[in-house]
Coordinates of C-alpha atoms and ligand atoms in Angstrom, one line a residue:
M23 CA -22.5 9.0 -35.9
I24 CA -22.3 10.0 -32.4
N25 CA -21.0 13.5 -31.7
K26 CA -21.3 13.3 -28.0
P27 CA -20.1 10.6 -25.6
I28 CA -23.1 8.2 -25.1
Q29 CA -21.5 6.1 -22.2
Y30 CA -24.7 6.1 -20.3
K31 CA -26.3 4.1 -22.9
F32 CA -23.9 1.2 -22.5
K33 CA -24.6 0.6 -18.9
F34 CA -26.0 -2.8 -18.0
S35 CA -29.8 -2.7 -18.3
V36 CA -32.2 -4.9 -16.2
T37 CA -35.0 -5.2 -18.8
I38 CA -35.8 -8.7 -19.0
C39 CA -35.1 -10.4 -22.3
L40 CA -38.4 -11.9 -23.8
L41 CA -37.1 -13.5 -26.9
I42 CA -39.4 -16.4 -27.5
A43 CA -40.7 -16.4 -31.0
S44 CA -44.3 -16.9 -30.0
S45 CA -44.1 -14.0 -27.6
I46 CA -43.2 -11.5 -30.4
V47 CA -46.5 -9.5 -30.8
Q48 CA -47.5 -8.9 -34.3
A49 CA -46.7 -5.2 -34.8
Q50 CA -49.3 -3.1 -36.1
Q51 CA -48.7 -1.3 -39.6
I52 CA -46.4 1.8 -38.9
F53 CA -46.4 4.8 -41.2
S54 CA -44.2 4.5 -44.2
N55 CA -44.4 6.0 -47.6
N56 CA -42.3 3.4 -49.2
K57 CA -41.9 -0.3 -49.7
Y58 CA -38.5 -1.9 -48.9
P59 CA -37.1 -5.3 -49.5
I60 CA -37.4 -7.3 -46.3
T61 CA -35.5 -10.5 -47.1
D62 CA -32.3 -9.2 -48.7
F63 CA -30.4 -8.3 -45.6
R64 CA -29.0 -10.5 -42.9
Q65 CA -28.0 -9.0 -39.5
P66 CA -24.5 -7.5 -39.5
L67 CA -23.6 -9.3 -36.1
D68 CA -24.1 -12.8 -34.9
I69 CA -24.9 -11.6 -31.4
T70 CA -28.2 -13.0 -30.4
P71 CA -30.8 -11.6 -29.8
P72 CA -29.7 -8.3 -31.2
A73 CA -30.1 -5.4 -28.8
L74 CA -29.9 -1.7 -29.6
A75 CA -28.0 0.9 -27.8
G76 CA -29.4 3.7 -30.0
S77 CA -32.3 3.8 -32.3
F78 CA -32.9 5.3 -35.7
G79 CA -33.7 9.0 -35.6
E80 CA -33.2 9.4 -31.9
I81 CA -32.4 12.8 -30.6
R82 CA -28.7 13.5 -30.3
G83 CA -26.9 17.0 -29.8
N84 CA -27.5 18.8 -33.2
H85 CA -28.6 15.7 -35.1
F86 CA -30.9 12.7 -35.4
H87 CA -29.1 9.4 -35.1
S88 CA -28.5 8.4 -38.6
G89 CA -28.5 4.6 -38.1
I90 CA -28.9 1.9 -35.3
D91 CA -26.3 1.1 -32.7
F92 CA -26.0 -2.5 -32.0
R93 CA -24.7 -3.4 -28.5
T94 CA -21.6 -5.6 -28.5
N95 CA -21.6 -6.7 -24.7
Q96 CA -19.3 -3.9 -24.0
R97 CA -16.4 -5.6 -25.8
E98 CA -14.6 -5.0 -29.2
G99 CA -13.8 -7.6 -31.7
Y100 CA -17.1 -9.2 -32.7
P101 CA -17.0 -10.2 -36.5
V102 CA -19.0 -7.8 -38.8
Y103 CA -20.7 -9.3 -41.7
A104 CA -21.6 -8.0 -45.1
V105 CA -25.4 -8.1 -45.0
A106 CA -25.9 -8.8 -48.7
D107 CA -23.7 -9.4 -51.7
G108 CA -22.4 -6.2 -53.2
Y109 CA -19.0 -4.2 -53.3
I110 CA -17.1 -2.0 -50.8
S111 CA -18.1 1.5 -52.4
R112 CA -16.4 3.7 -49.7
L113 CA -13.3 3.3 -47.4
R114 CA -13.2 5.8 -44.7
V115 CA -10.7 6.4 -41.8
Q116 CA -11.3 9.6 -39.7
N117 CA -9.9 11.1 -36.5
S118 CA -13.3 11.3 -35.1
G119 CA -16.8 10.7 -36.4
F120 CA -17.0 7.0 -37.5
G121 CA -13.2 6.3 -36.8
Q122 CA -13.0 3.5 -39.3
A123 CA -16.0 2.8 -41.6
L124 CA -17.0 0.6 -44.6
Y125 CA -19.7 1.4 -47.0
I126 CA -21.2 -1.5 -49.3
N127 CA -23.3 -0.8 -52.4
H128 CA -25.9 -3.5 -52.9
P129 CA -27.5 -4.4 -56.3
N130 CA -31.1 -3.7 -54.8
G131 CA -30.3 0.2 -54.7
F132 CA -29.3 0.5 -51.2
T133 CA -25.9 1.1 -49.3
T134 CA -25.2 -0.4 -46.0
V135 CA -22.7 1.6 -43.6
Y136 CA -20.7 0.1 -40.8
G137 CA -19.0 2.4 -38.3
H138 CA -16.6 2.6 -35.3
L139 CA -14.8 -0.6 -36.6
Q140 CA -11.9 -1.9 -34.6
R141 CA -10.2 -3.4 -37.7
F142 CA -10.9 -4.3 -41.3
A143 CA -10.9 -7.8 -42.7
P144 CA -7.1 -8.5 -44.0
K145 CA -7.6 -7.9 -47.5
I146 CA -9.4 -4.5 -47.0
A147 CA -6.9 -3.5 -44.2
T148 CA -3.9 -4.0 -46.6
I149 CA -5.8 -1.8 -49.4
V150 CA -6.4 0.8 -46.7
K151 CA -2.8 0.8 -45.4
N152 CA -1.4 1.2 -48.9
L153 CA -3.8 4.0 -49.6
E154 CA -2.6 5.8 -46.5
Y155 CA 1.2 5.3 -47.2
E156 CA 0.4 6.4 -50.9
K157 CA -1.4 9.6 -49.8
K158 CA 0.9 10.1 -46.6
S159 CA -2.3 10.6 -44.5
F160 CA -4.0 8.7 -41.7
E161 CA -7.4 10.1 -42.8
I162 CA -8.7 8.8 -46.0
D163 CA -12.0 8.9 -48.0
E164 CA -11.8 6.5 -51.0
F165 CA -14.6 5.4 -53.3
P166 CA -13.3 2.2 -54.9
D167 CA -15.0 1.0 -58.0
A168 CA -17.3 -2.1 -58.1
T169 CA -14.3 -4.6 -59.2
L170 CA -11.8 -3.9 -56.5
I171 CA -13.5 -5.2 -53.3
P172 CA -16.6 -7.5 -54.1
V173 CA -18.1 -9.0 -51.0
H174 CA -20.6 -11.8 -50.5
K175 CA -23.5 -11.9 -48.0
G176 CA -22.2 -13.3 -44.8
E177 CA -18.6 -12.6 -45.5
I178 CA -16.5 -10.9 -42.5
I179 CA -15.6 -7.4 -43.6
A180 CA -14.3 -6.2 -40.2
W181 CA -14.4 -6.5 -36.5
S182 CA -16.6 -4.3 -34.3
G183 CA -14.9 -1.5 -32.3
N184 CA -15.1 1.7 -30.5
R185 CA -13.1 4.1 -33.0
G186 CA -14.1 7.7 -33.7
S187 CA -16.6 9.7 -31.7
S188 CA -18.0 6.5 -30.0
G189 CA -19.0 6.5 -26.3
G190 CA -18.4 2.6 -25.8
P191 CA -17.9 -0.5 -27.9
H192 CA -20.8 -0.9 -30.4
L193 CA -21.5 -1.2 -34.2
H194 CA -23.2 1.7 -35.9
F195 CA -25.2 0.3 -38.8
E196 CA -27.0 2.4 -41.5
I197 CA -29.0 1.6 -44.7
R198 CA -29.0 4.5 -47.2
D199 CA -30.7 5.0 -50.5
T200 CA -27.6 4.8 -52.8
K201 CA -28.9 7.4 -55.2
T202 CA -30.1 10.1 -52.9
E203 CA -27.9 9.1 -49.9
E204 CA -30.9 9.6 -47.6
T205 CA -30.5 7.3 -44.6
I206 CA -33.5 4.9 -43.9
N207 CA -34.6 3.2 -40.7
P208 CA -33.0 -0.3 -41.0
Q209 CA -36.1 -1.8 -39.2
F210 CA -38.1 -1.3 -42.5
F211 CA -35.6 -4.1 -44.0
G212 CA -36.4 -7.0 -41.9
I213 CA -33.6 -6.3 -39.5
I214 CA -35.5 -7.6 -36.5
I215 CA -35.0 -6.3 -33.1
P216 CA -37.2 -8.1 -30.6
D217 CA -39.7 -5.4 -29.1
N218 CA -43.1 -5.7 -27.4
I219 CA -42.5 -2.7 -25.1
P220 CA -44.4 0.4 -25.9
P221 CA -42.8 3.9 -25.7
V222 CA -42.9 5.7 -22.5
I223 CA -44.3 9.2 -22.3
H224 CA -42.5 11.3 -19.8
G225 CA -44.0 14.8 -20.2
L226 CA -46.8 16.9 -21.9
Y227 CA -46.2 20.7 -22.3
V228 CA -48.3 23.5 -23.9
Y229 CA -46.9 26.7 -25.4
R230 CA -48.9 29.8 -25.6
L231 CA -48.0 31.2 -29.1
N232 CA -50.8 33.6 -29.8
G233 CA -49.6 34.4 -33.3
K234 CA -45.8 35.0 -32.1
T235 CA -42.8 33.1 -33.3
F236 CA -41.6 30.4 -31.0
N237 CA -38.7 31.3 -29.0
E238 CA -37.1 31.3 -25.5
N239 CA -39.6 33.8 -24.2
T240 CA -42.8 31.7 -25.4
P241 CA -44.7 30.9 -22.2
K242 CA -44.5 27.2 -21.4
Q243 CA -46.4 25.0 -19.0
A244 CA -45.7 21.4 -18.1
I245 CA -48.9 19.3 -17.6
G246 CA -48.9 16.6 -15.0
I247 CA -49.3 13.1 -16.7
S248 CA -49.4 9.6 -15.1
G249 CA -49.6 6.1 -16.5
A250 CA -47.5 3.2 -17.8
N251 CA -47.8 0.2 -20.3
G252 CA -49.0 2.3 -23.3
S253 CA -51.8 4.0 -21.3
Y254 CA -51.3 7.6 -20.1
K255 CA -53.6 10.4 -18.8
T256 CA -53.6 13.9 -17.4
A257 CA -54.8 14.6 -13.8
A258 CA -57.5 17.0 -14.9
P259 CA -58.8 18.9 -18.1
I260 CA -56.8 21.6 -19.1
N261 CA -58.1 25.2 -19.6
L262 CA -56.7 27.0 -22.5
A263 CA -57.4 30.1 -24.7
G264 CA -55.9 31.3 -27.8
E265 CA -53.4 29.7 -30.2
V266 CA -51.3 27.1 -28.6
G267 CA -48.9 24.3 -29.5
F268 CA -48.1 21.2 -27.7
G269 CA -44.9 19.2 -27.1
I270 CA -44.2 15.9 -25.8
V271 CA -41.2 13.9 -24.3
G272 CA -41.1 10.2 -25.1
T273 CA -38.6 7.3 -25.0
D274 CA -38.6 3.9 -26.2
R275 CA -36.9 0.6 -25.0
H276 CA -36.7 -2.8 -26.8
N277 CA -36.5 -6.2 -25.3
C278 CA -33.2 -7.7 -24.0
L279 CA -30.3 -5.4 -23.0
S280 CA -32.0 -2.4 -24.7
G281 CA -30.8 1.3 -24.0
T282 CA -33.3 4.1 -23.5
N283 CA -33.9 5.0 -27.3
G284 CA -36.0 7.2 -29.3
V285 CA -39.5 6.9 -30.5
Y286 CA -40.6 6.4 -34.3
S287 CA -43.8 8.4 -34.7
I288 CA -45.7 11.0 -32.8
Q289 CA -49.3 11.9 -33.8
L290 CA -51.7 14.5 -32.1
E291 CA -55.4 14.6 -32.7
V292 CA -58.1 17.1 -31.9
D293 CA -61.5 15.9 -31.8
G294 CA -60.6 12.6 -33.6
K295 CA -58.9 14.6 -36.4
K296 CA -55.2 14.5 -36.8
V297 CA -53.4 17.8 -36.8
Y298 CA -49.6 16.8 -36.7
T299 CA -47.8 13.5 -37.5
S300 CA -44.0 13.0 -37.5
A301 CA -42.4 9.7 -38.4
L302 CA -38.7 8.8 -38.5
E303 CA -38.8 6.7 -41.6
R304 CA -35.9 8.5 -43.6
F305 CA -34.2 11.8 -43.6
A306 CA -31.3 13.6 -45.6
F307 CA -28.1 14.4 -43.7
E308 CA -28.3 18.0 -44.8
N309 CA -31.5 18.4 -42.8
S310 CA -30.3 16.7 -39.7
K311 CA -29.3 19.8 -37.8
A312 CA -33.2 20.9 -38.1
I313 CA -33.6 18.7 -35.0
N314 CA -33.0 22.0 -33.3
S315 CA -36.2 23.2 -34.8
H316 CA -38.1 20.0 -34.2
I317 CA -37.4 20.1 -30.4
D318 CA -37.9 22.9 -27.9
Y319 CA -34.3 24.1 -28.3
P320 CA -34.1 26.6 -25.5
T321 CA -35.2 24.0 -23.1
Y322 CA -32.8 21.6 -24.3
L323 CA -29.8 24.0 -23.9
N324 CA -31.1 24.7 -20.3
T325 CA -32.0 21.4 -19.0
K326 CA -31.0 18.8 -21.7
R327 CA -34.5 17.6 -21.7
S328 CA -35.7 16.8 -25.5
I329 CA -39.4 18.1 -25.7
Q330 CA -40.6 17.2 -29.3
K331 CA -42.9 20.1 -30.4
S332 CA -45.9 19.2 -32.4
F333 CA -46.1 22.5 -34.4
V334 CA -43.7 23.2 -37.3
E335 CA -41.6 26.3 -37.8
P336 CA -42.0 27.6 -41.5
G337 CA -38.3 27.3 -42.2
N338 CA -37.9 23.7 -41.0
P339 CA -36.9 21.6 -43.9
L340 CA -37.3 18.1 -42.4
K341 CA -39.5 15.9 -44.4
I342 CA -40.7 13.7 -41.5
Y343 CA -44.1 15.7 -41.1
S344 CA -47.3 14.8 -42.6
G345 CA -51.0 15.7 -42.2
L346 CA -50.3 19.2 -40.7
V347 CA -53.2 21.3 -40.0
N348 CA -52.3 25.0 -39.3
S349 CA -48.6 23.8 -38.8
G350 CA -49.9 21.7 -35.8
K351 CA -51.0 25.0 -33.9
I352 CA -54.4 25.0 -32.3
N353 CA -56.8 27.8 -31.6
F354 CA -58.9 27.5 -28.6
S355 CA -61.5 30.2 -28.7
D356 CA -65.0 28.6 -28.9
G357 CA -65.7 27.9 -25.2
A358 CA -66.2 24.3 -25.9
S359 CA -64.7 21.0 -24.5
H360 CA -62.1 19.3 -26.9
Q361 CA -60.9 15.9 -26.8
L362 CA -57.0 15.5 -27.7
R363 CA -55.0 12.5 -28.1
Y364 CA -51.2 11.7 -28.4
I365 CA -50.5 8.4 -30.2
I366 CA -46.7 7.6 -30.0
T367 CA -45.3 4.4 -31.7
D368 CA -42.1 2.7 -31.9
S369 CA -40.5 1.2 -35.0
K370 CA -42.2 -2.1 -34.2
G371 CA -45.6 -0.6 -34.2
N372 CA -46.0 -0.7 -30.3
T373 CA -48.2 2.1 -29.2
S374 CA -48.8 4.5 -26.3
I375 CA -51.8 6.7 -26.1
L376 CA -52.2 9.9 -24.0
P377 CA -56.0 11.3 -24.3
F378 CA -56.6 14.7 -22.7
T379 CA -59.3 17.4 -22.5
V380 CA -59.0 20.9 -23.2
N381 CA -61.7 23.3 -21.9
A382 CA -61.4 26.2 -24.5
G383 CA -61.8 29.8 -23.2
V384 CA -64.1 32.3 -25.2
A385 CA -62.1 35.4 -26.0
T386 CA -58.6 35.3 -27.4
I387 CA -56.4 38.0 -25.6
T388 CA -53.7 38.7 -28.0
A389 CA -51.1 40.9 -26.6
P390 CA -49.8 43.6 -29.0
V391 CA -46.7 42.5 -30.9
V392 CA -43.8 44.8 -30.0
P393 CA -40.7 43.7 -32.0
T394 CA -37.6 44.1 -29.9
G395 CA -35.2 43.8 -32.6
I396 CA -34.7 44.0 -36.4
V397 CA -37.1 41.7 -38.4
F398 CA -35.2 39.2 -40.2
P399 CA -37.5 37.0 -42.5
Y400 CA -36.6 33.3 -42.6
N401 CA -37.3 32.9 -46.3
K402 CA -34.7 35.7 -47.3
A403 CA -30.9 36.3 -46.9
N404 CA -30.3 38.9 -44.2
E405 CA -27.6 41.2 -43.3
F406 CA -26.4 43.5 -40.4
N407 CA -23.6 45.9 -40.8
T408 CA -21.9 48.6 -38.6
E409 CA -18.5 50.1 -39.1
D410 CA -16.7 47.4 -37.3
I411 CA -18.7 44.3 -38.0
K412 CA -20.5 42.7 -40.9
V413 CA -22.7 39.8 -40.4
L414 CA -24.3 37.9 -43.4
F415 CA -27.2 35.2 -42.9
P416 CA -27.5 33.3 -46.1
L417 CA -31.0 32.0 -47.1
G418 CA -31.7 28.9 -45.2
T419 CA -30.1 30.0 -41.9
L420 CA -33.3 30.6 -40.0
Y421 CA -36.3 28.4 -39.1
S422 CA -38.6 31.4 -38.3
V423 CA -38.8 35.1 -38.6
L424 CA -36.4 36.6 -36.2
N425 CA -36.3 39.7 -34.2
F426 CA -32.6 40.2 -34.4
T427 CA -30.6 41.9 -31.6
Y428 CA -27.0 43.1 -31.4
K429 CA -24.9 44.7 -28.7
K430 CA -21.2 45.8 -28.7
L431 CA -19.3 45.2 -25.4
P432 CA -15.8 46.5 -24.5
K433 CA -12.7 44.6 -25.6
P434 CA -11.9 41.9 -23.0
A435 CA -8.4 41.7 -21.2
G436 CA -5.7 39.3 -22.4
N437 CA -5.8 37.7 -25.9
A438 CA -8.3 39.8 -27.5
W439 CA -8.0 42.1 -30.5
S440 CA -11.4 43.5 -30.9
A441 CA -14.6 44.6 -29.0
I442 CA -17.0 41.7 -28.2
H443 CA -19.9 41.6 -30.6
Q444 CA -23.1 40.1 -29.1
I445 CA -24.9 38.4 -32.1
H446 CA -28.5 37.7 -31.0
N447 CA -28.5 34.9 -28.4
R448 CA -27.7 31.3 -28.3
Y449 CA -31.4 30.1 -27.9
T450 CA -32.4 30.6 -31.6
P451 CA -31.1 27.6 -33.6
L452 CA -29.5 28.0 -36.9
H453 CA -29.5 25.6 -39.8
I454 CA -26.3 26.6 -41.4
G455 CA -23.4 28.8 -40.6
F456 CA -23.4 32.7 -41.0
E457 CA -20.5 34.8 -42.1
I458 CA -19.1 37.4 -39.6
S459 CA -16.4 39.9 -40.3
I460 CA -15.1 41.7 -37.0
K461 CA -12.7 44.8 -37.5
A462 CA -9.6 44.2 -35.9
D463 CA -8.2 46.6 -33.2
N464 CA -4.5 47.4 -33.3
L465 CA -3.6 44.0 -34.5
P466 CA 0.0 44.0 -35.4
E467 CA 1.1 42.9 -38.8
N468 CA 3.0 40.0 -37.6
L469 CA 0.0 38.6 -35.9
R470 CA -2.4 38.9 -38.8
S471 CA -1.8 35.2 -40.1
K472 CA -2.5 34.0 -36.6
A473 CA -5.9 35.8 -36.0
L474 CA -9.2 33.9 -35.6
I475 CA -12.5 34.5 -34.0
V476 CA -13.5 33.1 -30.7
N477 CA -16.9 32.7 -29.0
A478 CA -17.6 34.0 -25.3
N479 CA -16.4 30.5 -24.1
G480 CA -13.0 31.2 -25.8
S481 CA -13.5 28.4 -28.4
S482 CA -12.3 28.9 -31.8
Q483 CA -14.5 29.7 -34.6
G484 CA -11.8 29.4 -37.1
G485 CA -11.3 32.5 -39.6
Y486 CA -8.6 34.5 -41.4
Y487 CA -7.4 38.1 -41.6
D488 CA -8.7 40.1 -44.5
N489 CA -8.2 43.8 -45.1
G490 CA -8.7 45.0 -41.5
F491 CA -11.3 42.4 -40.6
V492 CA -11.3 38.8 -39.4
K493 CA -13.8 36.7 -41.1
A494 CA -15.3 33.3 -39.8
T495 CA -18.5 31.2 -40.2
P496 CA -19.9 30.4 -36.8
R497 CA -22.6 27.7 -36.6
N498 CA -24.5 29.3 -33.6
F499 CA -25.3 32.7 -32.5
G500 CA -23.3 34.0 -29.4
S501 CA -20.7 36.6 -28.6
F502 CA -17.6 36.9 -30.7
Y503 CA -14.2 38.5 -30.7
I504 CA -10.8 38.4 -32.3
A505 CA -7.9 36.3 -30.8
V506 CA -4.6 35.1 -31.9
D507 CA -3.0 31.5 -31.7
T508 CA 0.8 31.7 -31.6
I509 CA 1.4 28.7 -29.4
A510 CA 2.3 25.4 -31.0
P511 CA 0.5 22.1 -30.2
R512 CA 1.8 19.9 -27.2
I513 CA 3.2 16.6 -27.7
S514 CA 3.8 14.1 -24.8
A515 CA 5.3 10.7 -25.1
I516 CA 3.5 8.0 -23.4
N517 CA 5.8 4.8 -23.7
I518 CA 8.8 6.1 -25.5
A519 CA 11.9 8.1 -24.4
E520 CA 15.2 9.2 -25.8
G521 CA 17.6 6.3 -26.3
K522 CA 15.0 3.6 -25.2
N523 CA 14.9 0.1 -26.4
M524 CA 11.3 -0.5 -27.7
A525 CA 11.9 -4.3 -28.2
G526 CA 8.9 -6.2 -27.2
L527 CA 6.5 -3.2 -27.6
S528 CA 4.1 -3.3 -30.5
K529 CA 3.5 0.5 -30.6
M530 CA 5.0 3.9 -29.9
I531 CA 2.1 6.1 -28.2
F532 CA 1.8 9.9 -27.8
K533 CA -0.8 12.3 -26.7
I534 CA -1.2 15.6 -28.6
S535 CA -3.3 18.6 -28.0
D536 CA -3.7 22.2 -29.2
N537 CA -4.5 25.3 -27.0
L538 CA -6.9 27.2 -29.4
S539 CA -7.1 26.9 -33.3
G540 CA -7.0 23.0 -33.2
I541 CA -4.8 20.3 -34.7
K542 CA -4.4 20.6 -38.6
S543 CA -2.0 17.9 -39.2
F544 CA 0.4 15.4 -37.6
N545 CA 3.2 13.5 -39.3
G546 CA 5.6 10.9 -38.2
Y547 CA 9.0 10.3 -39.9
M548 CA 11.3 7.1 -39.3
D549 CA 14.9 7.5 -40.3
G550 CA 13.5 10.3 -42.7
K551 CA 10.6 8.4 -44.2
W552 CA 6.9 9.2 -43.6
I553 CA 5.4 6.4 -41.5
L554 CA 1.6 6.0 -40.4
M555 CA 0.6 7.6 -37.2
E556 CA -3.1 6.6 -36.2
F557 CA -5.1 9.1 -34.1
D558 CA -8.1 9.0 -31.9
A559 CA -9.5 12.4 -31.2
K560 CA -11.7 11.5 -28.1
T561 CA -8.7 10.3 -26.3
A562 CA -6.1 12.8 -28.0
T563 CA -4.0 9.6 -28.6
L564 CA -1.6 9.2 -31.4
W565 CA 0.4 6.1 -32.1
H566 CA 2.4 4.0 -34.6
S567 CA 2.0 0.3 -34.8
F568 CA 5.5 -1.2 -35.6
D569 CA 5.4 -3.5 -38.7
E570 CA 7.8 -4.9 -41.2
R571 CA 8.8 -1.5 -42.2
T572 CA 10.8 -1.0 -39.0
A573 CA 13.8 -3.5 -38.9
S574 CA 15.8 -4.3 -35.7
G575 CA 18.3 -1.7 -34.8
K576 CA 18.8 1.8 -34.2
H577 CA 16.3 4.4 -35.5
S578 CA 15.8 8.2 -35.5
F579 CA 12.1 9.3 -35.3
E580 CA 10.4 12.7 -35.4
L581 CA 6.9 13.7 -34.9
V582 CA 5.5 17.0 -36.3
V583 CA 2.3 18.4 -35.4
T584 CA 1.0 21.5 -36.8
D585 CA -2.2 23.7 -35.7
M586 CA -4.7 25.4 -37.9
K587 CA -2.7 28.7 -37.7
E588 CA 0.6 26.9 -38.8
N589 CA 2.4 26.8 -35.3
T590 CA 4.4 23.6 -35.5
R591 CA 5.8 21.4 -32.8
R592 CA 8.6 19.0 -33.6
Y593 CA 9.6 16.1 -31.4
P594 CA 12.7 14.2 -32.5
I595 CA 13.9 11.2 -30.6
H596 CA 16.2 8.1 -31.1
F597 CA 15.4 4.5 -30.1
S598 CA 16.4 0.9 -30.8
K599 CA 14.1 -2.0 -31.6
Ligands
ZN629 ZN1 -24.6 5.4 -33.9

């Protein structure tokens, strides 16, 4: 799934395509704890040679990429094939996310997933549309049993598209363990992506930890590096004293029209001994947000640069790490010279190496630790209460111990019904949401059902009024206050007007939006009967494709759009066809 537009990935790339069978270098063994079937699955597209716009596990906003993105020449409509025999085990239509997706369960214990589809094969499309009319809902998430839609290897199941949260036409493809639902690197299954290009190392960083928790105040230093084609070096030895952690920036390209993708594994050695290994073989979706602990999150927020740290926070639940010595943190205090080495590989085993020397100091100067806030252990639930705010952090919210800070600021002007409550700061990432209850200030009874919590940017965190407080579950730290949403969504007609003859048009099209709480539902009624309206959240476009349900002649139509605070806009119109 792609949460953020990734348009830049789909621009033409000048990497020369080197697809000659003999030129494919035999990749060295890459780290894997498991054996996977390598002959069961064919490619999901016929485009040759296959090229990726996104690799497995690459770093996206708030998550690791859960599959691989096949390029489709910036066009929609390529046939998508079942990669092996099996049955459609899940039919999914969403306003965003995958847009339209199919899941196939295979007898070998794996499930394949196909996302952002333009349209389904006819027999599947009929089943989906019937389900949507039966449930009176565009969004569906159905789990058919094995007998309803069996598929054969090589059967066309859909055509590739750009639906949902997609930044350009492509096919998102995943292979999951059917039982655990862990998603696995498809390149372990004989899905061949031509690649003899080693990863590129863009940057090396050192963090001076000295026994303190990593956070936005940790001193960070960029180390100059140079090199190419798998071989990198620093300009000079690095002088370090005390406890440090390292971080690295790396990307990878494949042959052909590859985008700039993520690397597969990162290893760090000190004097020939491994102290840190990460490898993106597989992960559980519930752990994907821990990417914010894996990377230097404060730097990512400030500069969008993804530095992968080579030291692991104690509350980081990712299982991509192995061979950790002291969580990857290194103490330099013996006055000796040490040889360190980063080894970065891609999913084909192409390797880049960065050796460097550290001259260790003799004495460790450790500044006294003065906590600036309330100590919140990462391995416990924590709470913070005053007379006008209650905050509860469930177990599993934090990656490290936190010196929690809080500040109350005056009520802002305008649509605000409480003081501003500053809950720590946005640079500390959270794994799950926390509960916040803010005391309402003179909120009239008639507005209680319209109240919600917003952050400093004025974006809704959801929430509801309960006994003098408004309660919500934000996913990030920040500043919060109570606002109300009394304004109904906006509807604008794109190609329809009162009395218009729509003959010759295949669709009627609208744009819809909401000012604050967000759109909860949309429903269209033709001559009083529910009809399917399809929605694309990224373009805010809502449409109905005319079919045999709309006969020639005059029709009345009404569009009803409701937001999360039950403010409703109706758009009645007459047209002929
Ligand atoms: Zn994708």
